[in-house]
Coordinates of C-alpha atoms and ligand atoms in Angstrom, one line a residue:
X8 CA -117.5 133.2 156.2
X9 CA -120.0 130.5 154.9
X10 CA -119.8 128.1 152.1
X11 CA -119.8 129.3 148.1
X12 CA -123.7 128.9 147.0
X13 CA -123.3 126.1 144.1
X14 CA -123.8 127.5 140.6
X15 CA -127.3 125.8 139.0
X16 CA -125.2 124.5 136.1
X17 CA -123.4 122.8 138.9
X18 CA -126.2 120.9 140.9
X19 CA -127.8 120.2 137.3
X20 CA -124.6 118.5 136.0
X21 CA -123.8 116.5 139.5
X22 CA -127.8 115.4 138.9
X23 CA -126.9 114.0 135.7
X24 CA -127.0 110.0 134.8
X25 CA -123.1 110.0 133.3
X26 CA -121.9 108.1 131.1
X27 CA -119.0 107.7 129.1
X28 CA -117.9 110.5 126.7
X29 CA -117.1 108.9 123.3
X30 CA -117.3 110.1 119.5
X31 CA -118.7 113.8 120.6
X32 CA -121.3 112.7 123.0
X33 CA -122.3 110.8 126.3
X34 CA -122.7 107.2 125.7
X35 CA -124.8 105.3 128.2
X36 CA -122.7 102.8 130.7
X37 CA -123.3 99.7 131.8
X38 CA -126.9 100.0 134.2
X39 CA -125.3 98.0 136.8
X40 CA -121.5 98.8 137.0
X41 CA -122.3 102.2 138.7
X42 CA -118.9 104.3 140.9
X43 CA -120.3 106.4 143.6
X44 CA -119.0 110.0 143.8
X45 CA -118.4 111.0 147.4
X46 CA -117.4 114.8 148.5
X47 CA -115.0 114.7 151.1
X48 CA -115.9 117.3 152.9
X49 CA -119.0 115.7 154.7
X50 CA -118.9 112.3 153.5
X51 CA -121.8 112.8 151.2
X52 CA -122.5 110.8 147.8
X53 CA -122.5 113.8 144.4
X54 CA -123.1 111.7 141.9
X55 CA -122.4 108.2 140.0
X56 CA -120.6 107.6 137.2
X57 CA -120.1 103.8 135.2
X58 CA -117.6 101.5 135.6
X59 CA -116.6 100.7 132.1
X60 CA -117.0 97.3 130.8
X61 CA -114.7 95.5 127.8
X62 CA -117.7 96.7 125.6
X63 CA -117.6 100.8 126.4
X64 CA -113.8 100.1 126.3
X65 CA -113.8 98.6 122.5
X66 CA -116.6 101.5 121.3
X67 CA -114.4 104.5 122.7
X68 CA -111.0 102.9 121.1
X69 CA -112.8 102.2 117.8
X70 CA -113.6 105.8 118.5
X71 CA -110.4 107.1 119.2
X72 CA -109.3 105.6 115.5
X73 CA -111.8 106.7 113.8
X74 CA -111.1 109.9 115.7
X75 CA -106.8 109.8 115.3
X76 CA -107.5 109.7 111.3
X77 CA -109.2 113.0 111.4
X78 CA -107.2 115.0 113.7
X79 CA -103.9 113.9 112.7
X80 CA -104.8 114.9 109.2
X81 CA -105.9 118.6 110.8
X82 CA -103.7 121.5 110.0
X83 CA -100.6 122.5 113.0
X84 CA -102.7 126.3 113.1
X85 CA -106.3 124.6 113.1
X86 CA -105.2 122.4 116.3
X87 CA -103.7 124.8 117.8
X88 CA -107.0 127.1 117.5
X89 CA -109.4 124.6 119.0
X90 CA -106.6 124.1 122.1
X91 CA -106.7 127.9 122.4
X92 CA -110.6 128.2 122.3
X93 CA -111.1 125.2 124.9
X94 CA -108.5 127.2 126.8
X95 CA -110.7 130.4 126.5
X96 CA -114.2 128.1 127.5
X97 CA -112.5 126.4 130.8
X98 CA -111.8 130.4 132.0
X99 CA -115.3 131.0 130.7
X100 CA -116.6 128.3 132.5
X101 CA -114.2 129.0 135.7
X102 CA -116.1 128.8 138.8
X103 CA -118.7 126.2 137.3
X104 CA -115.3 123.6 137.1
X105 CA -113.6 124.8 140.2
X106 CA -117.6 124.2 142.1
X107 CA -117.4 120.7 140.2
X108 CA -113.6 120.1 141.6
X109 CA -114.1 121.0 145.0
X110 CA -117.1 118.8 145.5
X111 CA -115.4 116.3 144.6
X112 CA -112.2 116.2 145.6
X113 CA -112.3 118.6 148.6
X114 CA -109.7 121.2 147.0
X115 CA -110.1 124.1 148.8
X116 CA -112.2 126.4 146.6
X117 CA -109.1 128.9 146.3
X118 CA -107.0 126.3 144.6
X119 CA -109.8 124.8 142.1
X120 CA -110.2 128.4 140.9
X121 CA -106.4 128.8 140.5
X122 CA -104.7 125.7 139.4
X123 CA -107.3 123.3 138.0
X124 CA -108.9 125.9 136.0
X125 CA -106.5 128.8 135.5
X126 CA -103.6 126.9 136.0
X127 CA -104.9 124.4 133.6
X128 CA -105.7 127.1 130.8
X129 CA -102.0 128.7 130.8
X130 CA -100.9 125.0 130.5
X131 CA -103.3 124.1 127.5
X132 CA -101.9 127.3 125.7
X133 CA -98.6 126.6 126.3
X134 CA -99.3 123.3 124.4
X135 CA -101.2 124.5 121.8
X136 CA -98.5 126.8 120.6
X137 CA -96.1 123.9 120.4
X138 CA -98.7 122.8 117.2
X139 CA -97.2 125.3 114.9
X140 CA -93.3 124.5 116.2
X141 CA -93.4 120.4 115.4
X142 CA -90.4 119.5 112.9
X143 CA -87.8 117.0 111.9
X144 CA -84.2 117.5 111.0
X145 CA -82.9 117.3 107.6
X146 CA -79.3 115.1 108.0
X147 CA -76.8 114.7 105.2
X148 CA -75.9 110.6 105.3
X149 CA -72.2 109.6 106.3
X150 CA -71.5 107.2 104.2
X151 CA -69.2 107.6 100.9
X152 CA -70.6 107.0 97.4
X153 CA -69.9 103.7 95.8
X154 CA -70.7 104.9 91.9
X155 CA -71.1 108.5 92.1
X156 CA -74.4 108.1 93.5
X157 CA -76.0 110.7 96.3
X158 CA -77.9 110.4 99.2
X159 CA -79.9 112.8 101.4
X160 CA -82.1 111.9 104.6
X161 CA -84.4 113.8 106.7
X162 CA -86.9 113.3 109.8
X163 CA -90.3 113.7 110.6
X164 CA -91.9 113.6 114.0
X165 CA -95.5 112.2 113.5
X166 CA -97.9 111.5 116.3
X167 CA -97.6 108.3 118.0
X168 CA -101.6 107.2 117.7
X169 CA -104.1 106.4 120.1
X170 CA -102.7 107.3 123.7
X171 CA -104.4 106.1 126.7
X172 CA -104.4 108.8 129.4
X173 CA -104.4 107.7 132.9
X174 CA -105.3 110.0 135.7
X175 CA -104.5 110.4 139.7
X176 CA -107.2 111.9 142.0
X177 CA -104.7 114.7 143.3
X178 CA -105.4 117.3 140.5
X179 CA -107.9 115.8 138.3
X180 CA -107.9 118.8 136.2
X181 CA -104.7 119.9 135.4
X182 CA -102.9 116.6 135.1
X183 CA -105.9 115.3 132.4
X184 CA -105.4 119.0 131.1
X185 CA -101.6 118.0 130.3
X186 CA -101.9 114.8 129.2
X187 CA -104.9 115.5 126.5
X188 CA -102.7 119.0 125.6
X189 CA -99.9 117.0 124.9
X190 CA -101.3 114.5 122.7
X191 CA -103.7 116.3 120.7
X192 CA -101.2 119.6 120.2
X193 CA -99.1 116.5 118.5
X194 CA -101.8 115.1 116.7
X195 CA -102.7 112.4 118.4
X196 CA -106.1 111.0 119.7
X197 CA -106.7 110.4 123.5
X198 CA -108.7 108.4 125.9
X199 CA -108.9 110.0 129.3
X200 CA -109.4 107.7 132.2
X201 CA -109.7 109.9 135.0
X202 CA -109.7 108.4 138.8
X203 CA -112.5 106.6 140.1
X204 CA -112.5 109.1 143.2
X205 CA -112.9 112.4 140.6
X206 CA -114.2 111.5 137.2
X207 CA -116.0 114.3 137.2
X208 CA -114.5 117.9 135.9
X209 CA -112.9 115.9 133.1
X210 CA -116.4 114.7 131.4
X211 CA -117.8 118.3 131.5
X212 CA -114.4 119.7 129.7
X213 CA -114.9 117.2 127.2
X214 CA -118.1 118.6 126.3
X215 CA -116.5 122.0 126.3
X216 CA -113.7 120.3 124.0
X217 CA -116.7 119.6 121.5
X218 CA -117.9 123.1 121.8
X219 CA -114.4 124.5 121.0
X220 CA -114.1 122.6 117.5
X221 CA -112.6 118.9 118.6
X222 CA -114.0 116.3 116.4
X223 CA -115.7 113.3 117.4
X224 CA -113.0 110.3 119.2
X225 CA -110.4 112.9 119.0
X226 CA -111.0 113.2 123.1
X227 CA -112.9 110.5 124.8
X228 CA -113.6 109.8 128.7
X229 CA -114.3 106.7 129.9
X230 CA -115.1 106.5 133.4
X231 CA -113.8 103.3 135.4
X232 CA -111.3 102.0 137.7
X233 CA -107.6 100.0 137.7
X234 CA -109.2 97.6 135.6
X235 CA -110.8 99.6 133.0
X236 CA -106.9 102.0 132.6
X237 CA -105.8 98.1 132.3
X238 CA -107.8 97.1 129.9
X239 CA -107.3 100.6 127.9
X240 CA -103.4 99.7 128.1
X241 CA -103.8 96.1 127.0
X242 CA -106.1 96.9 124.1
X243 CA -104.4 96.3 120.4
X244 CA -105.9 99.9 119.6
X245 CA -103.9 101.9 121.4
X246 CA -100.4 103.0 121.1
X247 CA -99.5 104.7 124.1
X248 CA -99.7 105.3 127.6
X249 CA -99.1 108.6 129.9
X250 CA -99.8 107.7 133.4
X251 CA -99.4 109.6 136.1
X252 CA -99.7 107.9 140.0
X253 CA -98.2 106.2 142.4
X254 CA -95.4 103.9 141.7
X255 CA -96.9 99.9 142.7
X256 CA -99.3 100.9 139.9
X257 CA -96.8 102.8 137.9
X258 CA -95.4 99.4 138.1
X259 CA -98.1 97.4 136.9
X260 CA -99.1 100.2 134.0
X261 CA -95.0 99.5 132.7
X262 CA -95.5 95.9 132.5
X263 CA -99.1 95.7 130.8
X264 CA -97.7 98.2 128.7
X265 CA -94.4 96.4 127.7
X266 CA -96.2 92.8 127.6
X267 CA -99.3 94.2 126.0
X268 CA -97.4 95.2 122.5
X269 CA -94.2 97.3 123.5
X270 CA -96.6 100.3 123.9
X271 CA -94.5 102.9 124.5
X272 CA -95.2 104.7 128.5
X273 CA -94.4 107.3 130.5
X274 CA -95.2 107.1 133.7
X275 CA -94.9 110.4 136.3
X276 CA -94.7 108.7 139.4
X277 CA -94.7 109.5 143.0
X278 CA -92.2 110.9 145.4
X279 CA -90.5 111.5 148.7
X280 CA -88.9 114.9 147.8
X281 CA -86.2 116.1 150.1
X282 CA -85.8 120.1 151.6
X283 CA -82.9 120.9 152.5
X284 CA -81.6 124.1 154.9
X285 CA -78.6 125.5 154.8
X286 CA -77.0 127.2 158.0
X287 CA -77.6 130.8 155.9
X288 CA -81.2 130.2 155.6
X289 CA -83.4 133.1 157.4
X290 CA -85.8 131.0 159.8
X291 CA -89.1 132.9 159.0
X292 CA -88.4 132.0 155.4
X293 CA -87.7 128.8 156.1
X294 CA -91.2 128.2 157.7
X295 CA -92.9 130.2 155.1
X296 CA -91.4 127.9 152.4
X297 CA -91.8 124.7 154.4
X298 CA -95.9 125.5 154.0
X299 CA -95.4 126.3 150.3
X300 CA -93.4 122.9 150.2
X301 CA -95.7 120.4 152.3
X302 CA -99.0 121.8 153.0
X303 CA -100.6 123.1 149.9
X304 CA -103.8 121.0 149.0
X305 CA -102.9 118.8 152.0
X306 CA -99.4 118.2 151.2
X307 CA -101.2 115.8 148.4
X308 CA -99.1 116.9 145.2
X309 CA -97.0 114.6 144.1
X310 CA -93.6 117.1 144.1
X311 CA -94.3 118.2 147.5
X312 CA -91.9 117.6 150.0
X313 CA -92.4 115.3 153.0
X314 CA -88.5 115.0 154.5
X315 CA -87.0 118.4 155.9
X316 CA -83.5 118.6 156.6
X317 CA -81.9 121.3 158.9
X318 CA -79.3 122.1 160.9
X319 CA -79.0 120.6 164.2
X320 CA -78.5 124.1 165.9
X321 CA -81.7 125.5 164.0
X322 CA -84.3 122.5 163.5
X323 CA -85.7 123.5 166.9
X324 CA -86.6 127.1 165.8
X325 CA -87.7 126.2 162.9
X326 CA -90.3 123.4 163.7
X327 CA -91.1 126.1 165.9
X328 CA -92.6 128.6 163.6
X329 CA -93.5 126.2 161.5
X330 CA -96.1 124.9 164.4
X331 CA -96.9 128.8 165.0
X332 CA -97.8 129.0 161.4
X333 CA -99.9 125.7 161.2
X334 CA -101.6 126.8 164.1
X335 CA -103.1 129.8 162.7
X336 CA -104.1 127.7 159.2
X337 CA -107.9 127.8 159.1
X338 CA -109.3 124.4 158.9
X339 CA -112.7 124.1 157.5
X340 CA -115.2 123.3 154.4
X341 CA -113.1 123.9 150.7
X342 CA -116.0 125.5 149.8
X343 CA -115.5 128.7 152.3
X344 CA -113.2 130.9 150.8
X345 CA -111.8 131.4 154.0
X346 CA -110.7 128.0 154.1
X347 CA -106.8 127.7 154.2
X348 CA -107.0 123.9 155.1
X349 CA -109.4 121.8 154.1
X350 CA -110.0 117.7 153.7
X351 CA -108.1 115.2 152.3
X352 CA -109.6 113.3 149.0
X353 CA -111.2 110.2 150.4
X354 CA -111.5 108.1 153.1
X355 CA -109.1 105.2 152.2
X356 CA -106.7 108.3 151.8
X357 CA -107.8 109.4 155.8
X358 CA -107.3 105.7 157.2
X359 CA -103.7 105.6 155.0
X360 CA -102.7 109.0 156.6
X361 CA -103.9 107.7 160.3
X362 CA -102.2 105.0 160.0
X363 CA -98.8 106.5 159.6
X364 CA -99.7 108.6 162.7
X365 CA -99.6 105.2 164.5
X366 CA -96.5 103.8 162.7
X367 CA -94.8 106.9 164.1
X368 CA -95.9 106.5 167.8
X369 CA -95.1 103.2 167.4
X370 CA -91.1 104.1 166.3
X371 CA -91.4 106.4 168.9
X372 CA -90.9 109.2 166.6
X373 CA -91.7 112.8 168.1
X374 CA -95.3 114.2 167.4
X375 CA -94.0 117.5 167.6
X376 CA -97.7 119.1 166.4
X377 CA -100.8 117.2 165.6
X378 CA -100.9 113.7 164.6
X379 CA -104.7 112.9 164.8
X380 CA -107.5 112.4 162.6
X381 CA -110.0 115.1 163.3
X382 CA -113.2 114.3 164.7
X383 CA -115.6 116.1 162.2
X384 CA -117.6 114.4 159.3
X385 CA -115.7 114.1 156.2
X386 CA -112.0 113.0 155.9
X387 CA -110.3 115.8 157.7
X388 CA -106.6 115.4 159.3
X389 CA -104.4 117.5 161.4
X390 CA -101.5 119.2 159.8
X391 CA -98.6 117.3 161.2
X392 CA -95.0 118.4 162.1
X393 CA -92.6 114.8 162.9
X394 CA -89.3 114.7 164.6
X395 CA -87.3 111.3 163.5
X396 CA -85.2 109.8 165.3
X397 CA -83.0 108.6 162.2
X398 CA -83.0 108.0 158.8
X399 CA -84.7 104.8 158.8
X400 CA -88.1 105.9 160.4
X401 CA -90.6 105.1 158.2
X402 CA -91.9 108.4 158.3
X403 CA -88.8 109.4 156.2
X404 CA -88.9 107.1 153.7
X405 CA -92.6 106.2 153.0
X406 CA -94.6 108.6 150.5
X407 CA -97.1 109.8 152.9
X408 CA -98.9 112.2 150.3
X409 CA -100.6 114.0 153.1
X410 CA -100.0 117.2 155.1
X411 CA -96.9 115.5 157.5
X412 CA -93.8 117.3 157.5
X413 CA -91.0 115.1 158.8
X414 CA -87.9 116.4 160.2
X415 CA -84.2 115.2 160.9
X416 CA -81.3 117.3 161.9
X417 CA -77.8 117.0 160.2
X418 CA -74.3 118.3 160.9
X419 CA -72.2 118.7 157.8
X420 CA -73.4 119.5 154.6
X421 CA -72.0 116.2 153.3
X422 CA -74.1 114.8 155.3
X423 CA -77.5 116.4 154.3
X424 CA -76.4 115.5 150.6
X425 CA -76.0 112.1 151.6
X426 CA -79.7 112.6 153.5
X427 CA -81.2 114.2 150.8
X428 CA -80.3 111.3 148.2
X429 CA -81.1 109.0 150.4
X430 CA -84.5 107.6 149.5
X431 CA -85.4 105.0 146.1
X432 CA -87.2 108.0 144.8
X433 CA -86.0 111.1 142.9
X434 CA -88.8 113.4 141.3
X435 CA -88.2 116.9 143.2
X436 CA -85.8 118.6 146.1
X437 CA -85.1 122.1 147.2
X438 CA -82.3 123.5 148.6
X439 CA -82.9 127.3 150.7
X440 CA -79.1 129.4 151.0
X441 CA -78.7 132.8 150.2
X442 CA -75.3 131.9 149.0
X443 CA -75.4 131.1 145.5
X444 CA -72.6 129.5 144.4
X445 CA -73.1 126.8 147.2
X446 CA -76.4 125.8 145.5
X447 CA -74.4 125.8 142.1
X448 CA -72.1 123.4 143.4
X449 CA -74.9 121.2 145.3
X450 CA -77.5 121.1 142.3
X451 CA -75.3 118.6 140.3
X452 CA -74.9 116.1 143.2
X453 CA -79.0 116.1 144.3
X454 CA -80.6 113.4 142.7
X455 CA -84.0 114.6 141.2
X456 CA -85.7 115.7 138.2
X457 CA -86.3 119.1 139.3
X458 CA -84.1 121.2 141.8
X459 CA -85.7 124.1 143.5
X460 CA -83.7 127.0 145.0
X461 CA -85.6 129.0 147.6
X462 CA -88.7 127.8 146.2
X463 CA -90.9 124.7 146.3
X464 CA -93.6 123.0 144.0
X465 CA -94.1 125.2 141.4
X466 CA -94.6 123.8 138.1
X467 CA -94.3 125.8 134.4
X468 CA -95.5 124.6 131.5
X469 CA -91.9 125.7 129.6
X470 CA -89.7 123.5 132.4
X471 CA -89.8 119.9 131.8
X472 CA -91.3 117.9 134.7
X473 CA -90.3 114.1 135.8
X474 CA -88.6 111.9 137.6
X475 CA -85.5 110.0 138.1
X476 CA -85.0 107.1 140.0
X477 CA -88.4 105.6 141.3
X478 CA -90.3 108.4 140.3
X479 CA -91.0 107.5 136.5
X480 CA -89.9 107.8 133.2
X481 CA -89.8 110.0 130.6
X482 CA -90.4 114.2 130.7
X483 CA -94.1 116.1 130.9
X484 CA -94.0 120.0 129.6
X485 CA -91.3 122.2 128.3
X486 CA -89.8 120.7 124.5
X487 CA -89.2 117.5 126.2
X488 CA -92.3 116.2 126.1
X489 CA -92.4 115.8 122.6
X490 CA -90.2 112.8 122.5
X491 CA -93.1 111.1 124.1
X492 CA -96.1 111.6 122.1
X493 CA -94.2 111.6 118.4
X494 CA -92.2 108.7 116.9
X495 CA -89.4 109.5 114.7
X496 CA -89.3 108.8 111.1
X497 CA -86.2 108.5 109.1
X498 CA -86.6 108.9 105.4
X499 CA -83.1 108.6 103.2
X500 CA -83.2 109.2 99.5
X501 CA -80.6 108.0 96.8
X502 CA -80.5 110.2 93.8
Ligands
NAD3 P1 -103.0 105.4 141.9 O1 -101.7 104.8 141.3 O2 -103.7 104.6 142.9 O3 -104.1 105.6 140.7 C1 -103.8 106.4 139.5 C2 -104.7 106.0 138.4 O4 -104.3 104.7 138.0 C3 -106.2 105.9 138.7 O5 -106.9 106.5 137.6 C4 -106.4 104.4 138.9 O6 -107.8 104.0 138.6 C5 -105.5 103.9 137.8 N1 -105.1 102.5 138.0 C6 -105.1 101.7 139.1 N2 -104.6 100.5 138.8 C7 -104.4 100.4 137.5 C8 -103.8 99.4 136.6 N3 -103.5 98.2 137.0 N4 -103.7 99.8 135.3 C9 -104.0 101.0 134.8 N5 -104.5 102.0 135.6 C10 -104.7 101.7 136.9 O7 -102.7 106.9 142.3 P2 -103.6 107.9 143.1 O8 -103.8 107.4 144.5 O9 -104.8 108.2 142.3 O10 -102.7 109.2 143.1 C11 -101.7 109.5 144.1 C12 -100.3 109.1 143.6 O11 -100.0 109.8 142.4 C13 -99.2 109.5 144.5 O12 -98.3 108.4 144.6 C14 -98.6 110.7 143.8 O13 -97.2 110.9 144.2 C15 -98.7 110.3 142.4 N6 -98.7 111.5 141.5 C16 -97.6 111.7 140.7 C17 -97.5 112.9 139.9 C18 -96.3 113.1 139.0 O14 -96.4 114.0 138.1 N7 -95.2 112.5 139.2 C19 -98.5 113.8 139.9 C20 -99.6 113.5 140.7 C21 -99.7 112.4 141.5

């Protein structure tokens, strides 16, 4: 098959001289701090976008105020209503995004389509029925009367303010898609500050966000890298941050945060999520699941697993179906809809990925299918299946975030607990049995935010998502995430 033809609106947007998005509009950058947008797929630049200086930053917090007064003040039902129209225009606006995604992040075309735009709408409506559901508690005080007098208290759960929303290049879409659902469903105002790799997709939504009925500052975009999500967090006009990314910058958001003015984070961090196969497992299964677990997009989602742990009398069969499978994946451009497999995001990303290839000839790990860079413009690498020789390879332990599946065997299920937990990080795991109550009695001792059973990296917008551990803090989707963008107020009244 050949390549999707871009849509007009497409090549007329990319041609575009972007700017911020502040207060309902574009606002010019700075002429001279310009980011070059690169496509992945042949190594050509899209599009440039500004690097914010302390000046855009200022405007597009004054903004977000200015903005915060407004939509706090809106009605539960009239948020929700604009969430569930800007849900309605990123499905009426489908392949235009998933066009603008793919160029430039290399997503395969299939998975724009799906996840960052429909994906991304079911989230967004999710959240905007949460507007309607928001309350406090009313709490009779415990105290005894000293004269006869009474008391009553009661809650309320009011937006925390200006939240800073800081974005990874893995899904662009859908993670900014979260973040802005969950603070404007609460009644807060956000600044978006999406990767410096893919800035893109997030400054058309905004636009659509104005079409749907958003009001000026209530979402803006500013463009920019580290420094500018640094300067966001340090600002005295913001209240909160939701990061999501890797965890040395995770790090680094926490502190500014915490040094800045206690401004309260959570940070979704990164992962090296553990599979485990118990001797039950059917082996076809098992291979099936393995590419649902470590290959999707590249193995670059931040719950996907990257340490597979089977039996010692099965991990041969296994690795070998698994290298059957891989070998049949149709590597190519991400905009041929035959595409199965397509680049990963960048070029930094490429070097990082080759040189874990070389860190595990170097351990003498076994390479037991690909292991190269592949020779083609763009940043393409081979799907990889790893044999360890023990737990300490650094194959096992280091996030990869690219398509390398590494394997160890074990021999008692005591110890595939122990290997499964045994990594800094915690943010997802599954376990594959047909027997039931096994995985009931394992589930409690696996150390993760999420535990998957005969499944792998699917997310739902009603089952909290987050980390323990390394991974982060704090929960994204479900109820929980309403701890997070709302303070508590406690009001107690003597009568
Ligand atoms: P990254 O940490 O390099 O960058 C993430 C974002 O932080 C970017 O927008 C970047 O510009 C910004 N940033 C960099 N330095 C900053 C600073 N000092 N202050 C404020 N902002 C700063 O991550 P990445 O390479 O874009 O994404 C890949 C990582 O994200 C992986 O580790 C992956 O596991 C993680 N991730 C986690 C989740 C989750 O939900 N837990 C989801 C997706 C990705």
């Amino acid at each position: 098959m050949s390549d999707v033809v871009l849509l007009p609106s497409v090549n007329k947007f990319l041609g575009r001289d972007h700017g911020h998005y502040i207060d309902g509009g574009f606002s010019a950058g700075s002429p001279t701090g310009k980011i070059t947008v690169v496509n992945p797929a042949d190594g050509e630049a899209i599009a440039q976008v500004s690097e914010a200086t302390l000046g855009d930053i200022d405007h597009a917090v004054a903004s977000a105020n200015a903005g915060f007064k407004v939509w706090s003040k809106t009605s539960p039902a009239a948020r929700a209503a604009v969430l569930f129209k800007l849900a309605d225009l990123l499905e009426r606006n489908r392949e235009e995004l998933a066009q603008l995604e793919t160029c430039q992040s290399g997503k395969i075309i299939q998975i724009s389509r799906a996840f960052e735009v429909d994906q991304a709408a079911h989230f967004l409506r999710y959240y905007a029925g949460w507007a309607t559901k928001i309350t406090g508690e009313t709490i009779t005080p415990s105290l005894p009367s000293f004269a006869g007098e009474r008391y009553t208290a009661f809650t309320l759960r009011e937006p925390v303010g200006v939240v800073v929303g800081i974005v990874p290049w893995n899904f662009s879409t859908m993670i900014a898609i979260w973040k802005l659902a969950s603070a404007l469903t609460t009644g807060c105002s956000i600044i978006i500050k999406p990767s410096e790799f893919t800035p893109l997709t997030i400054l058309r939504i905004a636009e659509l966000a104005t079409e749907a009925g958003l009001p000026p500052g209530a979402l803006n975009v500013v463009t920019g890298s580290g420094a500018a999500g640094k300067a966001l967090i340090e600002h005295a006009g913001t209240n909160k941050v939701s990061f999501t990314g890797s965890v040395p910058t995770g790090i680094a958001v926490g502190k500014s945060a915490m040094e800045a003015k206690l401004t309260r984070s959570t940070l979704e961090l990164g992962g090296k999520n553990s599979v485990g196969f118990l001797r039950d497992v059917d082996l076809d299964k098992a291979a099936d699941g393995i590419i649902e677990a470590g290959f999707l997009h590249s193995g670059q989602i931040c719950a996907a697993a990257e340490r597979f742990f089977a039996h010692r009398s099965q991990i041969e069969p296994i690795m070998e179906k698994l290298a059957q499978r891989l070998a049949t994946l149709k590597i190519g451009s991400p905009m041929d809809e035959s595409t199965q497999f397509g680049p990963v995001t960048n070029k930094q990303h490429q070097q990082k990925l080759a040189g874990f290839f070389e860190t595990a000839r170097a351990e003498n790990s076994t390479i037991v299918y690909g292991g190269k860079v592949i020779d083609r413009p763009g940043c393409y690498v081979e799907p990889t299946i790893i044999l360890a020789n023990s737990a300490s390879d650094t194959l096992l332990n280091e996030e990869t975030f690219g398509p390398i599946a590494t394997f160890l065997p074990y021999d008692t299920e005591e110890e595939l607990l122990h290997l499964m937990n045994d990594t800094p990080y915690g943010l997802s795991a599954s376990i594959w049995t047909n027997d039931l109550s096994k995985a009931l009695r394992l589930i409690p001792e696996i150390k993760a935010g999420t535990v998957w059973v005969n499944m792998h990296t699917l997310l739902d917008p009603a089952v909290p998502f987050g980390g323990v551990k390394a991974s982060g803090i704090g929960r994204e989707f479900g109820a929980a995430f309403l701890e997070d963008y709302t303070e508590l107020k406690s009001v107690m009244i003597r009568y």
